[in-house]
Coordinates of C-alpha atoms in Angstrom, one line a residue:
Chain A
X13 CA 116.4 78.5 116.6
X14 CA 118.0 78.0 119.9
X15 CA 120.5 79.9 121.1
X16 CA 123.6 77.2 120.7
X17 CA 122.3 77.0 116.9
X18 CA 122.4 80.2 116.2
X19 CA 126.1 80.2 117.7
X20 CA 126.8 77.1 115.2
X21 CA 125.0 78.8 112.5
X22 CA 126.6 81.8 113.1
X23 CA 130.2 80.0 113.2
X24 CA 129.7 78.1 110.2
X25 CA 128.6 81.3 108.2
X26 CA 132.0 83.1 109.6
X27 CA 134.4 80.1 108.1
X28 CA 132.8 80.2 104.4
X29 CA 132.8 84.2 105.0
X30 CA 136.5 84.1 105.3
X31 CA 137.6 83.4 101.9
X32 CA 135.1 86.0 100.6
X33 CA 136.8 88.9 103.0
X34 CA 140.0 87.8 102.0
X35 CA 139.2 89.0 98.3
X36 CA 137.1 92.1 99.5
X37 CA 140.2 92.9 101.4
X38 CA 142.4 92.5 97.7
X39 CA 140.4 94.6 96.0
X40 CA 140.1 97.1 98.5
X41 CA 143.3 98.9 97.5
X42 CA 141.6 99.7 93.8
X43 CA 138.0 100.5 95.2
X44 CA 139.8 103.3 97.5
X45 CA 141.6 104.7 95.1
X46 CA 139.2 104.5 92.7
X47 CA 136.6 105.9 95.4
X48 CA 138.9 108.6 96.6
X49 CA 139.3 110.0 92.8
X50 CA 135.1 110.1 92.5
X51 CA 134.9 112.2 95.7
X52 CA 137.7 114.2 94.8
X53 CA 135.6 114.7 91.1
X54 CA 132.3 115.4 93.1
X55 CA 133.7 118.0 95.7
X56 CA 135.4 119.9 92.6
X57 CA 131.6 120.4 91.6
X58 CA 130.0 121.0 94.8
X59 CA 128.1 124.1 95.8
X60 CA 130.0 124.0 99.3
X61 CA 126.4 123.4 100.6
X62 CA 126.8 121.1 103.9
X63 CA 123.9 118.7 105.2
X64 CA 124.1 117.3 108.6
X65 CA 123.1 113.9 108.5
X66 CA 123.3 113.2 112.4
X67 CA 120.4 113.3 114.6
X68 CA 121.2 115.3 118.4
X69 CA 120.2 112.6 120.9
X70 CA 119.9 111.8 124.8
X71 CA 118.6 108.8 126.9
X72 CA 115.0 109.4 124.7
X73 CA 116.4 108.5 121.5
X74 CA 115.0 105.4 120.0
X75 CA 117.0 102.2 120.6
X76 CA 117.3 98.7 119.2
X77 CA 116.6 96.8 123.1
X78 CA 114.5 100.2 124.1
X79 CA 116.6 101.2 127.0
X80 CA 118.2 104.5 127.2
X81 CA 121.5 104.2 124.9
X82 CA 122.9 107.5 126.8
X83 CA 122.9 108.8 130.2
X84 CA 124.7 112.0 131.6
X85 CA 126.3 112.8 134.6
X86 CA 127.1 116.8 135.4
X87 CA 130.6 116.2 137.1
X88 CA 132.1 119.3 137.0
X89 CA 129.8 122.7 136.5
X90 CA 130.3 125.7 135.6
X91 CA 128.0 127.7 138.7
X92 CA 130.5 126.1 140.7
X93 CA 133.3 124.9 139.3
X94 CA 134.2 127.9 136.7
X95 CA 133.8 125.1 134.0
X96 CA 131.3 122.3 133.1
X97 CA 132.2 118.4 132.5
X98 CA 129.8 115.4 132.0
X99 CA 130.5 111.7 132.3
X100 CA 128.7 110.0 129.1
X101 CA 127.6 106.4 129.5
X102 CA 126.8 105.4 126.3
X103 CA 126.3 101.9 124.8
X104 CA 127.7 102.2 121.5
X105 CA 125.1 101.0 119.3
X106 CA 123.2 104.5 120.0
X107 CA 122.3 107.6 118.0
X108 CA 123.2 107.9 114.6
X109 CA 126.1 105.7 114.5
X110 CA 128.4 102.7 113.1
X111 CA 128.7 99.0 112.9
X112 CA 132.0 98.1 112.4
X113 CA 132.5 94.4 111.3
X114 CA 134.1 93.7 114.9
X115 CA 130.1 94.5 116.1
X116 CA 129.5 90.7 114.1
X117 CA 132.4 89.0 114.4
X118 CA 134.8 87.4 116.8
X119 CA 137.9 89.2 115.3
X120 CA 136.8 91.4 112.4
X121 CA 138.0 95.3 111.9
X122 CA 137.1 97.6 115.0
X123 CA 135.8 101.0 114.3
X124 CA 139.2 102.3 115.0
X125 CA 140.4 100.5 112.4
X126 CA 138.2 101.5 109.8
X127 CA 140.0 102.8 106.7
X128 CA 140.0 106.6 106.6
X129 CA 140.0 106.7 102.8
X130 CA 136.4 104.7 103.1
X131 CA 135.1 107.8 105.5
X132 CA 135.3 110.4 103.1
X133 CA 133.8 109.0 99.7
X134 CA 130.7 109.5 97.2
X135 CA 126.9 109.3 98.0
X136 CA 124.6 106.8 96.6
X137 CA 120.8 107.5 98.2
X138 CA 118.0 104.8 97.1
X139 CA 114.5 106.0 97.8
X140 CA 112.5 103.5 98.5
X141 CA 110.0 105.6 100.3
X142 CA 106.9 105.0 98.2
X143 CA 106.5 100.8 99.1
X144 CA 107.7 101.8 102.8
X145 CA 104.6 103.9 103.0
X146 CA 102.3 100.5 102.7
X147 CA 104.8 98.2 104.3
X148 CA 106.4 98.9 108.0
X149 CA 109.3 96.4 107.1
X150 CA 110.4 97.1 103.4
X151 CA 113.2 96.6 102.0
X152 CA 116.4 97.6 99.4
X153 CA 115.6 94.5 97.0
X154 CA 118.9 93.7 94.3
X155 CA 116.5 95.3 91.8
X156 CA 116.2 98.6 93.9
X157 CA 119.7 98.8 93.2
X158 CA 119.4 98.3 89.8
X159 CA 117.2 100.5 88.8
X160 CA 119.0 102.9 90.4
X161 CA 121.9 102.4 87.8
X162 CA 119.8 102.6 84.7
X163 CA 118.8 106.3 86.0
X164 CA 122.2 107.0 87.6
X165 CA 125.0 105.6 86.3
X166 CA 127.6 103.2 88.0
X167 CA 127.9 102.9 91.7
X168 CA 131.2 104.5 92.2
X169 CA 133.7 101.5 94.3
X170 CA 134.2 102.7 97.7
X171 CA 130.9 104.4 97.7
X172 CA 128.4 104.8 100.8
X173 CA 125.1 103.4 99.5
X174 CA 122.1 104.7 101.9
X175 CA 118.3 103.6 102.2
X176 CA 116.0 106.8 102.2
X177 CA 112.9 104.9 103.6
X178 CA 111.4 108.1 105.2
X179 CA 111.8 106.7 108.7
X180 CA 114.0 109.8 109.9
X181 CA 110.5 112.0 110.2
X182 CA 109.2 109.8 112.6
X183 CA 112.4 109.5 114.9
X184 CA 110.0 111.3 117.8
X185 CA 107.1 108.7 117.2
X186 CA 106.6 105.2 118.6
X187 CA 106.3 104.0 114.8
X188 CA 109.8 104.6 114.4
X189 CA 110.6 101.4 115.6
X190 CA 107.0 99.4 116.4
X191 CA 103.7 99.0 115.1
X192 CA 100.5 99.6 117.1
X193 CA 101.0 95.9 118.7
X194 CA 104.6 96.8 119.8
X195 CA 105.9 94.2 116.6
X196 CA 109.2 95.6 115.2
X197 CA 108.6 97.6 112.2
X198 CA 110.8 99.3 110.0
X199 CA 112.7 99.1 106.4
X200 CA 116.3 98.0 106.1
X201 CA 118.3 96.1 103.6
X202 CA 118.2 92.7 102.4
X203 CA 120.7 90.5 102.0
X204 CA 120.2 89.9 98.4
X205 CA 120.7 93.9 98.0
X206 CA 124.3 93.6 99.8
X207 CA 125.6 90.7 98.1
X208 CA 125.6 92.7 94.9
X209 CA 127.2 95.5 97.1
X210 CA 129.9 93.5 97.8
X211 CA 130.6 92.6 94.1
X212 CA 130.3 96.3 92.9
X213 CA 132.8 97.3 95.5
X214 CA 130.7 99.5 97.7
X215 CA 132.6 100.8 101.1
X216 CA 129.4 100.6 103.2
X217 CA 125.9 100.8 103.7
X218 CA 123.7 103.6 105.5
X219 CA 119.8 103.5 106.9
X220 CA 117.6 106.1 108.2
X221 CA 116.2 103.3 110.3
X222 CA 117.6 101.4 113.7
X223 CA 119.0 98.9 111.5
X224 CA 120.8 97.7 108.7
X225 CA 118.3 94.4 108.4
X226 CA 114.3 95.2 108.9
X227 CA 112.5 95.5 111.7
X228 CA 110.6 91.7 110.9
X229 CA 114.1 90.1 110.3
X230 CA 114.9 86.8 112.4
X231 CA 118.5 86.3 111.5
X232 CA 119.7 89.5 110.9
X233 CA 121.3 88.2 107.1
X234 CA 122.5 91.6 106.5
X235 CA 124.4 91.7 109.8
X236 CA 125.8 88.6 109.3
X237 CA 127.5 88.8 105.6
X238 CA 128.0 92.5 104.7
X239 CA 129.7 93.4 108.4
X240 CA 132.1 90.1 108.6
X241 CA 133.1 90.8 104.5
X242 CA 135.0 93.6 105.9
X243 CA 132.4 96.4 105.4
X244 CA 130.8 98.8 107.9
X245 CA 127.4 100.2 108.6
X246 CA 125.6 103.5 109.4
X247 CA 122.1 103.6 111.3
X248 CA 119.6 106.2 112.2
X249 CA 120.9 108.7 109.3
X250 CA 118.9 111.8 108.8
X251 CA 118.1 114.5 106.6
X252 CA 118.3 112.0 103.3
X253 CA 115.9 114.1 101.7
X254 CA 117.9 117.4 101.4
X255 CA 120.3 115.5 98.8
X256 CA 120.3 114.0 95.4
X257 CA 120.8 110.4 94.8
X258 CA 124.0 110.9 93.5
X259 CA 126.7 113.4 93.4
X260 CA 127.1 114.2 97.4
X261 CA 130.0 113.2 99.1
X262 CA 130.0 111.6 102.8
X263 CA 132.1 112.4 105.6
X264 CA 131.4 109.8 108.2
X265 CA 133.4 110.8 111.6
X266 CA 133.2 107.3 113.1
X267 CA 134.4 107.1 116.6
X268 CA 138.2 105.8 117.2
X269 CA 137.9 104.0 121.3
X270 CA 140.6 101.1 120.5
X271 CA 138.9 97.2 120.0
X272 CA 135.2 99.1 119.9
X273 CA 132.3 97.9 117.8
X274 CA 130.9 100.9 116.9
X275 CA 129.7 104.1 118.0
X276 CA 127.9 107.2 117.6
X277 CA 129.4 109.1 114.7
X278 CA 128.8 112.4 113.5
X279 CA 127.9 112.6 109.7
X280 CA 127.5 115.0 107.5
X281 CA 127.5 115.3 103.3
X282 CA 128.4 118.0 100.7
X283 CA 126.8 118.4 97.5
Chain B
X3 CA 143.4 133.3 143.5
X4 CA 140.5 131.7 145.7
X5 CA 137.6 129.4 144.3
X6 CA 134.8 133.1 145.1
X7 CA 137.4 135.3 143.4
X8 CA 137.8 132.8 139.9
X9 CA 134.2 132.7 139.8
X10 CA 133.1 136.4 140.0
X11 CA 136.2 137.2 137.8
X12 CA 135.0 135.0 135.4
X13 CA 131.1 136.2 135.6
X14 CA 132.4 139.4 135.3
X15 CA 134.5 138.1 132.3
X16 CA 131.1 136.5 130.8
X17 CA 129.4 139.8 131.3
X18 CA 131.8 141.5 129.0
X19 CA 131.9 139.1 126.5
X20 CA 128.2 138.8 125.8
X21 CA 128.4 142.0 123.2
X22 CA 131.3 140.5 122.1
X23 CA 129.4 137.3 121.3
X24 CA 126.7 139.1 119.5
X25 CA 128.5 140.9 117.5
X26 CA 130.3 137.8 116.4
X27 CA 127.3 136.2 116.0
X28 CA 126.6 138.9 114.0
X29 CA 129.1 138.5 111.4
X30 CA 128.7 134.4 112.1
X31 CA 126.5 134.5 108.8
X32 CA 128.6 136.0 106.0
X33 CA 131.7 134.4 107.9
X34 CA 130.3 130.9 107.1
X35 CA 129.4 131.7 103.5
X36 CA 132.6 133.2 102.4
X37 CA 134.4 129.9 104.6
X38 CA 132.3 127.4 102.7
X39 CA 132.8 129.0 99.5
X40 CA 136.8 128.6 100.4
X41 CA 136.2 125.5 101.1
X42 CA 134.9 124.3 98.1
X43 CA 138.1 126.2 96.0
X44 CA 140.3 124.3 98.2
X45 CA 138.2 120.4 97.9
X46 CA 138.3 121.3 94.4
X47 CA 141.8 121.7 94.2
X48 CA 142.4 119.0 96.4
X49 CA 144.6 115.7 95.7
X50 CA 141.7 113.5 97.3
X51 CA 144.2 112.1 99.7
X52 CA 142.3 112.1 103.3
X53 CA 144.2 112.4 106.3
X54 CA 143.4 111.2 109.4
X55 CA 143.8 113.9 112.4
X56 CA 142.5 111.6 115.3
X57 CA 144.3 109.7 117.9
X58 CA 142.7 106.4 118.5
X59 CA 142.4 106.4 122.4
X60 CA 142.1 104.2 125.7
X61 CA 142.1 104.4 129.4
X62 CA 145.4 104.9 128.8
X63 CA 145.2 107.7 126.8
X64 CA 146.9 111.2 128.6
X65 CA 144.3 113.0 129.7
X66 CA 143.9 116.7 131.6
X67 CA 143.2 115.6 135.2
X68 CA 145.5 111.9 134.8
X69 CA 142.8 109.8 135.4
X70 CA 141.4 107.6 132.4
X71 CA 138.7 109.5 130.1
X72 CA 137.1 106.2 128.9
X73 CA 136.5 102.4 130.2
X74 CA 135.0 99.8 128.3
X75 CA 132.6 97.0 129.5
X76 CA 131.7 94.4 127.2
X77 CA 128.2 94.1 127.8
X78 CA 127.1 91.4 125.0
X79 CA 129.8 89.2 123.5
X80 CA 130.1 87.3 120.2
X81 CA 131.4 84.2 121.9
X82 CA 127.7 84.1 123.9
X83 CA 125.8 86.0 121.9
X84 CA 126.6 86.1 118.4
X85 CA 127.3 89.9 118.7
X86 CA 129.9 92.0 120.9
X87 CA 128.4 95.6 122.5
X88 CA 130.4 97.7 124.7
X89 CA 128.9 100.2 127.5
X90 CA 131.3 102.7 127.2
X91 CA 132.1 105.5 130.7
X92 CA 133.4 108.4 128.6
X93 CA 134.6 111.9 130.1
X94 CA 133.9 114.0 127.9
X95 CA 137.0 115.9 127.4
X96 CA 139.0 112.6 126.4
X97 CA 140.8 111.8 123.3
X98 CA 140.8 114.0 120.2
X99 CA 137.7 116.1 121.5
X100 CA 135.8 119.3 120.8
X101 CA 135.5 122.2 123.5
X102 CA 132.2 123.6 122.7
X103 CA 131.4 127.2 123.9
X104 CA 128.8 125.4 126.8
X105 CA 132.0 123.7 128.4
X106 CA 133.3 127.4 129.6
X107 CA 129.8 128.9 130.0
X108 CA 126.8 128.9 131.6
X109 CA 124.8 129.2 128.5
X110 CA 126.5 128.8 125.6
X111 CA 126.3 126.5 122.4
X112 CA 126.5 123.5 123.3
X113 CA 128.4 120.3 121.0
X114 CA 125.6 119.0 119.4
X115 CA 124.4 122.8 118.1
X116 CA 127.5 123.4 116.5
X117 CA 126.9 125.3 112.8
X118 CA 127.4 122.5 110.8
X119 CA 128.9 124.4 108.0
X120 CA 131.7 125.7 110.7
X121 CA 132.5 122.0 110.5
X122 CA 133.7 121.6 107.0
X123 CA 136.1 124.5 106.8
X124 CA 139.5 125.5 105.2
X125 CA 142.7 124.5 107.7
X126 CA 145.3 126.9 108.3
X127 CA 148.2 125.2 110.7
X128 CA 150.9 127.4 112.2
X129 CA 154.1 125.1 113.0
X130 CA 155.6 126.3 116.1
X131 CA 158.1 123.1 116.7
X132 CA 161.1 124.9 116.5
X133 CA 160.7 127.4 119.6
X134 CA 158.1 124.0 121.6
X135 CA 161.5 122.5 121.0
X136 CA 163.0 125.0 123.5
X137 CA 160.2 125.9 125.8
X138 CA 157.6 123.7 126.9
X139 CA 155.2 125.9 127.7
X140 CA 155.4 127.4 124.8
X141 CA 152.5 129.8 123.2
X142 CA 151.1 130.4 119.0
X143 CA 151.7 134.3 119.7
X144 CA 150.1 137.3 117.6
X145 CA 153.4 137.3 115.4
X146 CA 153.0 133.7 114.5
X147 CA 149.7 134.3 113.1
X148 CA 151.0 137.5 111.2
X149 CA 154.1 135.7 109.8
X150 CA 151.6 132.9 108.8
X151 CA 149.6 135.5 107.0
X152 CA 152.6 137.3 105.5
X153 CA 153.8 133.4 104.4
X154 CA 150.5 132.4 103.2
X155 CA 148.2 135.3 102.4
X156 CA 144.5 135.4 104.6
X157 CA 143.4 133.4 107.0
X158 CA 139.5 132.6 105.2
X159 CA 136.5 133.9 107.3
X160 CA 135.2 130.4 109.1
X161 CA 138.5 128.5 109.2
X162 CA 139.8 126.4 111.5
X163 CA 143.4 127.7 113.0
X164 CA 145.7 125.0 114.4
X165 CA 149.0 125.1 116.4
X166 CA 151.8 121.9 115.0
X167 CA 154.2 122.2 118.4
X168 CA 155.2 118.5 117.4
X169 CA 153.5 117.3 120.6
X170 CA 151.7 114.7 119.0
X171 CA 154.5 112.4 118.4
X172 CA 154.9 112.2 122.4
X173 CA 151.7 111.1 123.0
X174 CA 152.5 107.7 124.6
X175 CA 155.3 109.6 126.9
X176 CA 155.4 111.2 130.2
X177 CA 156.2 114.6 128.5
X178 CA 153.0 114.5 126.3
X179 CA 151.7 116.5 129.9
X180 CA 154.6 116.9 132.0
X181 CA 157.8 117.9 133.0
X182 CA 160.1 115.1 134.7
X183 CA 159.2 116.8 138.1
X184 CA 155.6 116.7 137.4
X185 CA 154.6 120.2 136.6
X186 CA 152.4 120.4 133.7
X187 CA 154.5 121.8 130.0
X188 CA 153.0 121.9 127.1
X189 CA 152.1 124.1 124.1
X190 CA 149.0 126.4 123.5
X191 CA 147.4 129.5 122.3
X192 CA 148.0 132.9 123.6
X193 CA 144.8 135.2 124.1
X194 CA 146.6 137.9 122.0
X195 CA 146.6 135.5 119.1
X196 CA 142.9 134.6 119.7
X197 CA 141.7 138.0 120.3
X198 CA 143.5 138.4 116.3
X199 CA 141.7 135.4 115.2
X200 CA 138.2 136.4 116.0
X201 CA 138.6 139.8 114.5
X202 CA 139.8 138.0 111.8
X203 CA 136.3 135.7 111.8
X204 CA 138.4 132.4 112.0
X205 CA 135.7 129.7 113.8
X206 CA 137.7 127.4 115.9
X207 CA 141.2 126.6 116.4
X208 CA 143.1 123.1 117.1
X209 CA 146.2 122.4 119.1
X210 CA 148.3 118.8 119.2
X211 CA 147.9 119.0 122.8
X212 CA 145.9 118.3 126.1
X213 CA 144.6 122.0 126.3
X214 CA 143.8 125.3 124.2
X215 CA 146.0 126.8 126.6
X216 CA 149.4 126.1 127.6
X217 CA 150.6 124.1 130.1
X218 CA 151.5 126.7 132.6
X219 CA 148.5 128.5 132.2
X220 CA 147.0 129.7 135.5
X221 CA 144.1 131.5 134.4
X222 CA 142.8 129.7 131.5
X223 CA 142.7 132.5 129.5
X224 CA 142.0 131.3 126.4
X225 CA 139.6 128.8 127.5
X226 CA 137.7 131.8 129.3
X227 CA 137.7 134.3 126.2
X228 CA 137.7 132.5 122.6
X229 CA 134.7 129.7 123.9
X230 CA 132.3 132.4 125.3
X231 CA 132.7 134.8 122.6
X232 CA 131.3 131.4 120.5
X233 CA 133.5 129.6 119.1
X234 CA 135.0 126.3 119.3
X235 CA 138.4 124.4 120.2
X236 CA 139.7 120.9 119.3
X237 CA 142.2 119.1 121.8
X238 CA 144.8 116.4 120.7
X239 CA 145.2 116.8 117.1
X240 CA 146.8 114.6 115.3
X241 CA 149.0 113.6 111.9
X242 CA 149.0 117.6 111.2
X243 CA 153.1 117.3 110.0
X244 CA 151.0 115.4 107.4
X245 CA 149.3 118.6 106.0
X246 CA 150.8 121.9 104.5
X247 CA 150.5 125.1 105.8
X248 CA 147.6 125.9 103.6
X249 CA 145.3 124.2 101.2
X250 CA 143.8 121.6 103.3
X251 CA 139.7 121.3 103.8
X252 CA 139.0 120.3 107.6
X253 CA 136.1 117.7 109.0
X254 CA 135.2 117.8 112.6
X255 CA 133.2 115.0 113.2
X256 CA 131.9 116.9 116.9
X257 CA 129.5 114.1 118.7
X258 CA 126.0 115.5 119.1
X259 CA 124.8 114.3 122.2
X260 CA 122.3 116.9 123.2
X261 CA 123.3 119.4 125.9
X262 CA 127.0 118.4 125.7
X263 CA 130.0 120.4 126.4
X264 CA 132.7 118.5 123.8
X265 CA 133.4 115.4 123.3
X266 CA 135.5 113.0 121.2
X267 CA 135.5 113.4 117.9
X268 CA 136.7 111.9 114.4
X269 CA 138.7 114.6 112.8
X270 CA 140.0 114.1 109.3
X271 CA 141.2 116.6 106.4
X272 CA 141.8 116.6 102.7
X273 CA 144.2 118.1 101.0

């Protein structure tokens, strides 16, 4: 598509999106309390243990558009100064870190104004790491997500639902974002998977990947619909593997810079 | 005292201070189980209500020096693009930010190597308001933290110990940093009271102000003692007259850019 279609496209999507916010936004009062009371019930049986689900980065981290996401500048240091200081430039889609709806959207929620009560609230991990292993760009199907209920139970509302692929082991590696011929690879979400998200109330979504749609996607669906419902979105998680699917509880520490679209985040879990 | 004389009386400091970190470092592990432990007593306990300690920020934002800590360039824009992304110039020390050991040190731990379980930890806030009310400059002294004891019982091994001077509810003023004839007044930790808290194994504390020390403060002292014997600070707290004394389970969302010295953070608690 050219770019003025995909503006028109993207326009036209964000009118009939409206009305659907607008009842995401009703319920949300329910879903947070009913999320809050489901995190409160899994910390009360927690082992204390804490998992760090943030990778450290710098200017090699993998990025979306391959160019360094953070640079830093020694300003003040310590050999001379008696104290150390650097200046960060850091685009804000970069590390492990969040899409706030404003990141798709003209005048959605910025990641300042993300509810608290939806950054502290239960775990839901989907393994889909077995068809990953044959194919670079698979994806959270609607049935992923049901089969995770028959062997789990509900998906609490106000819930963080995450994609273990097993792309967070290769975060060093070219293949983390490319295949040999330098085609975008990796698994996301589809958008089939977050509309039934959105019914069942979940807070947001989570991938150990570079984003929330596949590596092979043209019009970034997932992008498009979950972030302007009102939702948010975590990329590059890691450490999926050293929790259950259910049972943990997230603590997602979201940047607050006023009117920003995202931002590296610090994230961690209990079980 | 001279720029020479601040730097050999701080590299004799750091000399000093190395056994001091060791031993500390020594105790770090059964510190951080017996704090996680707490903290799972207190989450379990907890009313599931989160509150948020974090003061969203701009370039307007009061920072330590008076000039802006972050500014924002929209580098990719809905309108054009279909998506918004902002480069963001960030000092580190901005906002509601970590001091990591490193930022006071020539070697120290830096932000992103933070113990992750020294991240989830009990809260302990001492409210000094009534004497901040008198003295601007005002200091948490030894006695406070022994009356808090004496009020509240221990102080758990790996907790995180924050002064309420009632400083973040002039935030947007003049007097958040400064008298009305431009010296600096505001609250902070005494080294006495520090020098209590590590033998007491807390791991970081928190003030609702621009520095760990007070205002006034000429030699930084608890900048130069509690950071290098390795442990943390948080700057700028927020929302704390929305916690009780005791009770409350701390999450310091610390950024992990790699090398850091601090950084903004999201801090949040539930009590």
């Amino acid at each position: 598509m050219c770019n003025a279609c995909i503006i028109e496209n993207v326009k036209s999507s964000m009118l009939s999106r409206r009305s659907l916010f607008r009842s995401s936004a009703a319920v949300g009062v329910a879903a947070m309390a009913a999320g809050l009371t489901t995190a409160k019930t899994a910390l009360a049986q927690s082992s204390g243990k804490v998992v760090d689900l943030t990778h450290a980065y710098d200017r090699n981290f993998p990025t979306f558009d391959g160019k360094p996401g953070i640079e830093m500048e020694k300003v003040v240091d310590f050999a001379k100064d008696g104290y150390t200081i650097y200046k960060l430039t850091i685009f804000e889609h970069t590390g492990t870190h969040i899409d706030a709806p404003l990141h798709f959207t003209a005048d959605g929620t910025s990641v300042a104004d993300l509810e608290p009560a939806n950054l502290v609230c239960p775990l839901c991990i989907i393994d889909i790491k077995a068809k990953a292993k044959d194919d670079g760009n698979a994806m959270v199907m609607k049935s992923d997500i049901e089969a995770w209920v028959s062997a789990n139970g509900e998906i609490p509302k106000g819930a963080c639902v995450a994609m273990n692929s097993g792309w967070a082991a290769k975060v060093a590696a070219p293949e983390y974002r490319n295949t040999p011929d330098g085609a975008f690879a990796f698994p996301g979400f589809s958008k089939e998977a977050t509309d039934l998200l959105t019914e069942i109330g979940a807070a947001s979504i989570g991938v150990d990947t570079l984003s929330l749609d596949p590596g092979n996607s043209k019009d970034f669906a997932v992008h498009y619909s979950w972030l302007p419902s009102g939702h948010y979105g975590i990329e590059n998680l890691a450490n999926l593997d050293s929790l259950p699917a259910k049972g943990a509880t997230i603590f997602v520490g979201a940047p607050k810079h006023k009117a920003g679209t995202g931002g590296p985040a610090r994230v961690m879990a209990m079980v």
